[in-house]
PDB file of C-alpha atoms in Angstrom:
ATOM      1  CA  MET A  28     -91.731 -29.785 -31.406  1.00 52.00           C
ATOM      2  CA  ALA A  29     -90.406 -27.332 -28.826  1.00 52.00           C
ATOM      3  CA  VAL A  30     -90.542 -23.655 -29.678  1.00 52.00           C
ATOM      4  CA  ARG A  31     -87.376 -21.732 -28.862  1.00 51.00           C
ATOM      5  CA  SER A  32     -87.332 -18.129 -27.878  1.00 52.00           C
ATOM      6  CA  ILE A  33     -85.074 -16.054 -30.085  1.00 57.00           C
ATOM      7  CA  LYS A  34     -83.574 -13.085 -28.297  1.00 64.00           C
ATOM      8  CA  THR A  35     -82.251 -10.256 -30.405  1.00 81.00           C
ATOM      9  CA  LEU A  36     -78.557  -9.533 -30.332  1.00 88.00           C
ATOM     10  CA  GLU A  37     -78.006  -6.254 -28.485  1.00 93.00           C
ATOM     11  CA  ARG A  38     -75.598  -3.904 -30.246  1.00 96.00           C
ATOM     12  CA  PHE A  39     -73.781  -1.282 -28.226  1.00 98.00           C
ATOM     13  CA  GLY A  40     -70.918   1.092 -28.817  1.00 98.00           C
ATOM     14  CA  LEU A  41     -67.694   0.832 -26.814  1.00 98.00           C
ATOM     15  CA  ASP A  42     -65.486   3.836 -26.125  1.00 98.00           C
ATOM     16  CA  ARG A  43     -62.462   4.357 -23.901  1.00 98.00           C
ATOM     17  CA  LEU A  44     -61.867   7.410 -21.738  1.00 98.00           C
ATOM     18  CA  PRO A  45     -58.556   8.077 -19.965  1.00 98.00           C
ATOM     19  CA  THR A  46     -59.061   9.016 -16.301  1.00 98.00           C
ATOM     20  CA  PRO A  47     -56.681   9.533 -13.365  1.00 98.00           C
ATOM     21  CA  ILE A  48     -57.490   5.993 -12.179  1.00 97.00           C
ATOM     22  CA  GLY A  49     -57.296   4.104 -15.450  1.00 97.00           C
ATOM     23  CA  ILE A  50     -59.054   3.768 -18.762  1.00 98.00           C
ATOM     24  CA  ALA A  51     -62.837   3.844 -18.359  1.00 98.00           C
ATOM     25  CA  LEU A  52     -64.850   1.702 -20.754  1.00 98.00           C
ATOM     26  CA  LEU A  53     -68.057   3.421 -21.838  1.00 98.00           C
ATOM     27  CA  VAL A  54     -70.805   1.278 -23.343  1.00 98.00           C
ATOM     28  CA  THR A  55     -73.615   3.232 -25.000  1.00 98.00           C
ATOM     29  CA  ASP A  56     -76.741   2.370 -26.922  1.00 97.00           C
ATOM     30  CA  ALA A  57     -77.953   3.775 -30.258  1.00 96.00           C
ATOM     31  CA  GLN A  58     -79.715   6.650 -28.456  1.00 97.00           C
ATOM     32  CA  GLY A  59     -76.504   7.645 -26.662  1.00 97.00           C
ATOM     33  CA  ALA A  60     -77.520   6.399 -23.207  1.00 98.00           C
ATOM     34  CA  LEU A  61     -74.833   4.881 -20.994  1.00 98.00           C
ATOM     35  CA  ARG A  62     -75.391   1.142 -20.500  1.00 97.00           C
ATOM     36  CA  ALA A  63     -72.131   0.284 -18.734  1.00 97.00           C
ATOM     37  CA  LEU A  64     -69.074   2.006 -17.315  1.00 97.00           C
ATOM     38  CA  ASP A  65     -66.225  -0.120 -16.070  1.00 96.00           C
ATOM     39  CA  TRP A  66     -62.437  -0.209 -16.125  1.00 97.00           C
ATOM     40  CA  HIS A  67     -60.144  -1.612 -18.807  1.00 97.00           C
ATOM     41  CA  ASP A  68     -58.615  -4.104 -16.380  1.00 96.00           C
ATOM     42  CA  TYR A  69     -62.114  -5.363 -15.508  1.00 94.00           C
ATOM     43  CA  GLU A  70     -63.413  -5.656 -19.076  1.00 95.00           C
ATOM     44  CA  HIS A  71     -64.157  -9.363 -18.692  1.00 94.00           C
ATOM     45  CA  ARG A  72     -66.384  -8.632 -15.662  1.00 93.00           C
ATOM     46  CA  MET A  73     -68.151  -5.852 -17.571  1.00 95.00           C
ATOM     47  CA  ARG A  74     -68.839  -8.123 -20.528  1.00 95.00           C
ATOM     48  CA  GLU A  75     -70.202 -10.790 -18.193  1.00 93.00           C
ATOM     49  CA  LEU A  76     -72.549  -8.281 -16.517  1.00 92.00           C
ATOM     50  CA  LEU A  77     -73.738  -7.150 -19.952  1.00 94.00           C
ATOM     51  CA  ARG A  78     -74.364 -10.771 -20.929  1.00 93.00           C
ATOM     52  CA  LEU A  79     -76.329 -11.415 -17.732  1.00 91.00           C
ATOM     53  CA  HIS A  80     -78.475  -8.311 -18.233  1.00 90.00           C
ATOM     54  CA  TYR A  81     -78.961  -8.368 -22.007  1.00 92.00           C
ATOM     55  CA  GLY A  82     -78.063 -11.813 -23.309  1.00 91.00           C
ATOM     56  CA  ALA A  83     -75.864 -11.809 -26.410  1.00 92.00           C
ATOM     57  CA  VAL A  84     -74.149  -8.445 -26.829  1.00 94.00           C
ATOM     58  CA  ASP A  85     -72.121  -7.117 -29.743  1.00 96.00           C
ATOM     59  CA  LEU A  86     -69.743  -4.295 -28.783  1.00 97.00           C
ATOM     60  CA  ASN A  87     -68.340  -2.170 -31.590  1.00 97.00           C
ATOM     61  CA  ASP A  88     -65.800   0.600 -31.236  1.00 97.00           C
ATOM     62  CA  GLN A  89     -67.831   3.786 -31.342  1.00 97.00           C
ATOM     63  CA  PRO A  90     -67.300   7.128 -29.647  1.00 97.00           C
ATOM     64  CA  ALA A  91     -69.605   7.882 -26.741  1.00 98.00           C
ATOM     65  CA  PRO A  92     -71.582  11.127 -27.057  1.00 98.00           C
ATOM     66  CA  THR A  93     -69.358  14.177 -26.653  1.00 98.00           C
ATOM     67  CA  GLN A  94     -71.555  15.516 -23.852  1.00 97.00           C
ATOM     68  CA  MET A  95     -71.066  12.282 -21.887  1.00 98.00           C
ATOM     69  CA  ARG A  96     -67.289  12.246 -22.390  1.00 98.00           C
ATOM     70  CA  THR A  97     -67.102  15.917 -21.379  1.00 98.00           C
ATOM     71  CA  ALA A  98     -69.224  15.371 -18.253  1.00 98.00           C
ATOM     72  CA  LEU A  99     -67.106  12.423 -17.141  1.00 98.00           C
ATOM     73  CA  SER A 100     -63.856  14.272 -17.825  1.00 98.00           C
ATOM     74  CA  ARG A 101     -65.099  17.260 -15.817  1.00 98.00           C
ATOM     75  CA  TYR A 102     -66.118  14.979 -12.955  1.00 98.00           C
ATOM     76  CA  PHE A 103     -62.601  13.567 -12.831  1.00 98.00           C
ATOM     77  CA  GLN A 104     -61.242  17.142 -12.919  1.00 97.00           C
ATOM     78  CA  GLY A 105     -63.272  17.980  -9.806  1.00 97.00           C
ATOM     79  CA  ASP A 106     -66.680  19.176 -11.060  1.00 97.00           C
ATOM     80  CA  LEU A 107     -68.598  16.543  -9.102  1.00 96.00           C
ATOM     81  CA  GLY A 108     -72.051  17.682 -10.196  1.00 94.00           C
ATOM     82  CA  GLN A 109     -71.465  16.565 -13.780  1.00 95.00           C
ATOM     83  CA  LEU A 110     -72.600  12.971 -13.230  1.00 94.00           C
ATOM     84  CA  SER A 111     -76.271  13.865 -12.835  1.00 91.00           C
ATOM     85  CA  GLY A 112     -76.436  15.093 -16.440  1.00 92.00           C
ATOM     86  CA  ILE A 113     -75.419  11.754 -17.959  1.00 97.00           C
ATOM     87  CA  ALA A 114     -78.255   9.807 -19.589  1.00 96.00           C
ATOM     88  CA  TRP A 115     -78.247   6.143 -18.589  1.00 96.00           C
ATOM     89  CA  ARG A 116     -80.424   3.097 -19.051  1.00 95.00           C
ATOM     90  CA  ILE A 117     -80.152  -0.162 -17.140  1.00 92.00           C
ATOM     91  CA  ALA A 118     -81.456  -3.685 -17.361  1.00 91.00           C
ATOM     92  CA  GLY A 119     -81.720  -5.912 -14.333  1.00 91.00           C
ATOM     93  CA  THR A 120     -84.244  -7.302 -11.930  1.00 93.00           C
ATOM     94  CA  PRO A 121     -86.765  -4.892 -10.415  1.00 95.00           C
ATOM     95  CA  PHE A 122     -84.875  -5.130  -7.104  1.00 96.00           C
ATOM     96  CA  GLN A 123     -81.519  -4.363  -8.759  1.00 95.00           C
ATOM     97  CA  GLN A 124     -83.039  -1.403 -10.578  1.00 94.00           C
ATOM     98  CA  LYS A 125     -84.472  -0.103  -7.313  1.00 96.00           C
ATOM     99  CA  VAL A 126     -81.031  -0.255  -5.663  1.00 97.00           C
ATOM    100  CA  TRP A 127     -79.235   1.258  -8.664  1.00 95.00           C
ATOM    101  CA  THR A 128     -81.727   4.099  -8.936  1.00 95.00           C
ATOM    102  CA  ALA A 129     -81.295   4.786  -5.206  1.00 97.00           C
ATOM    103  CA  LEU A 130     -77.503   4.888  -5.671  1.00 96.00           C
ATOM    104  CA  ALA A 131     -77.923   7.838  -8.013  1.00 94.00           C
ATOM    105  CA  GLN A 132     -79.562   9.745  -5.127  1.00 95.00           C
ATOM    106  CA  ILE A 133     -76.514   9.582  -2.830  1.00 96.00           C
ATOM    107  CA  PRO A 134     -74.856  13.003  -3.092  1.00 95.00           C
ATOM    108  CA  ALA A 135     -71.174  13.293  -3.961  1.00 95.00           C
ATOM    109  CA  GLY A 136     -69.064  13.646  -0.850  1.00 95.00           C
ATOM    110  CA  THR A 137     -71.299  11.415   1.248  1.00 96.00           C
ATOM    111  CA  THR A 138     -71.381   7.714   1.997  1.00 97.00           C
ATOM    112  CA  MET A 139     -74.058   5.335   3.153  1.00 96.00           C
ATOM    113  CA  SER A 140     -73.928   1.890   4.697  1.00 96.00           C
ATOM    114  CA  TYR A 141     -75.509  -1.098   2.998  1.00 96.00           C
ATOM    115  CA  GLY A 142     -77.991  -1.253   5.884  1.00 96.00           C
ATOM    116  CA  ALA A 143     -78.965   2.392   5.443  1.00 97.00           C
ATOM    117  CA  MET A 144     -79.493   1.762   1.722  1.00 97.00           C
ATOM    118  CA  ALA A 145     -81.709  -1.235   2.513  1.00 97.00           C
ATOM    119  CA  ALA A 146     -83.760   0.975   4.833  1.00 97.00           C
ATOM    120  CA  ARG A 147     -83.937   3.740   2.217  1.00 96.00           C
ATOM    121  CA  ILE A 148     -85.554   1.383  -0.284  1.00 97.00           C
ATOM    122  CA  ASP A 149     -87.985   0.176   2.420  1.00 96.00           C
ATOM    123  CA  MET A 150     -86.401  -3.262   2.717  1.00 96.00           C
ATOM    124  CA  PRO A 151     -84.378  -2.999   5.956  1.00 96.00           C
ATOM    125  CA  LYS A 152     -83.641  -6.730   6.144  1.00 96.00           C
ATOM    126  CA  ALA A 153     -82.267  -6.902   2.593  1.00 96.00           C
ATOM    127  CA  ILE A 154     -78.744  -5.771   3.477  1.00 95.00           C
ATOM    128  CA  ARG A 155     -77.002  -8.666   1.736  1.00 94.00           C
ATOM    129  CA  ALA A 156     -79.269  -8.381  -1.300  1.00 96.00           C
ATOM    130  CA  VAL A 157     -78.387  -4.683  -1.517  1.00 96.00           C
ATOM    131  CA  GLY A 158     -74.720  -5.650  -1.425  1.00 94.00           C
ATOM    132  CA  HIS A 159     -75.227  -8.177  -4.191  1.00 94.00           C
ATOM    133  CA  ALA A 160     -77.151  -5.687  -6.347  1.00 95.00           C
ATOM    134  CA  ASN A 161     -74.497  -3.057  -5.691  1.00 93.00           C
ATOM    135  CA  GLY A 162     -71.839  -5.504  -6.887  1.00 91.00           C
ATOM    136  CA  SER A 163     -73.800  -6.105 -10.088  1.00 92.00           C
ATOM    137  CA  ASN A 164     -74.094  -2.395 -10.896  1.00 93.00           C
ATOM    138  CA  PRO A 165     -73.107  -2.061 -14.567  1.00 93.00           C
ATOM    139  CA  ILE A 166     -72.605   1.729 -14.470  1.00 96.00           C
ATOM    140  CA  SER A 167     -69.849   2.411 -11.987  1.00 94.00           C
ATOM    141  CA  VAL A 168     -69.110   6.026 -10.995  1.00 97.00           C
ATOM    142  CA  VAL A 169     -72.323   7.425 -12.568  1.00 97.00           C
ATOM    143  CA  LEU A 170     -74.430   5.123 -10.371  1.00 96.00           C
ATOM    144  CA  PRO A 171     -72.024   5.645  -7.467  1.00 96.00           C
ATOM    145  CA  CYS A 172     -71.692   2.216  -5.897  1.00 94.00           C
ATOM    146  CA  HIS A 173     -68.386   3.437  -4.446  1.00 96.00           C
ATOM    147  CA  ARG A 174     -70.401   5.526  -1.958  1.00 97.00           C
ATOM    148  CA  LEU A 175     -71.684   2.413  -0.150  1.00 96.00           C
ATOM    149  CA  ILE A 176     -69.475   1.405   2.757  1.00 95.00           C
ATOM    150  CA  GLY A 177     -69.557  -1.020   5.665  1.00 93.00           C
ATOM    151  CA  ALA A 178     -71.600  -0.248   8.782  1.00 92.00           C
ATOM    152  CA  ASP A 179     -68.344   0.416  10.644  1.00 93.00           C
ATOM    153  CA  GLY A 180     -67.166   2.892   7.994  1.00 91.00           C
ATOM    154  CA  SER A 181     -64.808   0.429   6.320  1.00 92.00           C
ATOM    155  CA  LEU A 182     -64.326   0.231   2.594  1.00 91.00           C
ATOM    156  CA  VAL A 183     -65.752  -3.053   1.445  1.00 87.00           C
ATOM    157  CA  LYS A 184     -65.904  -4.481  -2.033  1.00 84.00           C
ATOM    158  CA  TYR A 185     -65.720  -2.451  -5.187  1.00 87.00           C
ATOM    159  CA  GLY A 186     -65.858  -4.019  -8.632  1.00 85.00           C
ATOM    160  CA  GLY A 187     -63.044  -1.784  -9.859  1.00 88.00           C
ATOM    161  CA  GLY A 188     -60.799  -2.529  -6.876  1.00 91.00           C
ATOM    162  CA  LEU A 189     -60.570  -0.921  -3.436  1.00 93.00           C
ATOM    163  CA  GLU A 190     -57.828   1.505  -4.511  1.00 95.00           C
ATOM    164  CA  ARG A 191     -60.171   3.019  -7.087  1.00 96.00           C
ATOM    165  CA  LYS A 192     -62.958   3.191  -4.505  1.00 96.00           C
ATOM    166  CA  ARG A 193     -60.615   4.968  -2.097  1.00 96.00           C
ATOM    167  CA  TRP A 194     -59.533   7.411  -4.839  1.00 97.00           C
ATOM    168  CA  LEU A 195     -63.131   8.162  -5.861  1.00 97.00           C
ATOM    169  CA  LEU A 196     -64.218   8.826  -2.282  1.00 97.00           C
ATOM    170  CA  ARG A 197     -61.206  11.062  -1.571  1.00 97.00           C
ATOM    171  CA  HIS A 198     -61.813  12.841  -4.878  1.00 98.00           C
ATOM    172  CA  GLU A 199     -65.323  13.596  -3.630  1.00 97.00           C
ATOM    173  CA  GLY A 200     -64.002  14.874  -0.295  1.00 96.00           C
ATOM    174  CA  VAL A 201     -64.633  11.829   1.891  1.00 96.00           C
ATOM    175  CA  GLU A 202     -61.847  11.021   4.347  1.00 90.00           C
ATOM    176  CA  VAL A 203     -61.164   7.290   4.213  1.00 84.00           C
TER     177      VAL A 203
END
């Protein structure tokens, strides 16, 4: 008889935060760490990313930690340094985690090409893989995937839509 692996159902809280560019969905774990941040009009994509990273996920309405909500609100009000104080935890492949961790090191107000990111993580030929990992980033804004741009300076791909990417970059002082 075949033995089946039983994976535990992950339970996370789901909160909603109004921002100037739409309602942000905040997914947190029992310890208050951010597991996902996406946009209300991309909830299906967020749920699919959660499923890919964690398997079965149960999301229950639950307020995110006050400190997290305050930090995000202040970021959207112009205090760009607030993102670094948000506790987050991610699941993904080792390569994805390497890219996502490197995203957090790109300072607000700056951009980087996918090629430069590949070089930064010591994998200069992995440009497309970096792009794919960037597109699978479950924690938008806090892990600032919007700061990656095309080699020619063009805005390319953003899970929350290019208008949001443009707004975020302008908000951070980048002329696009």
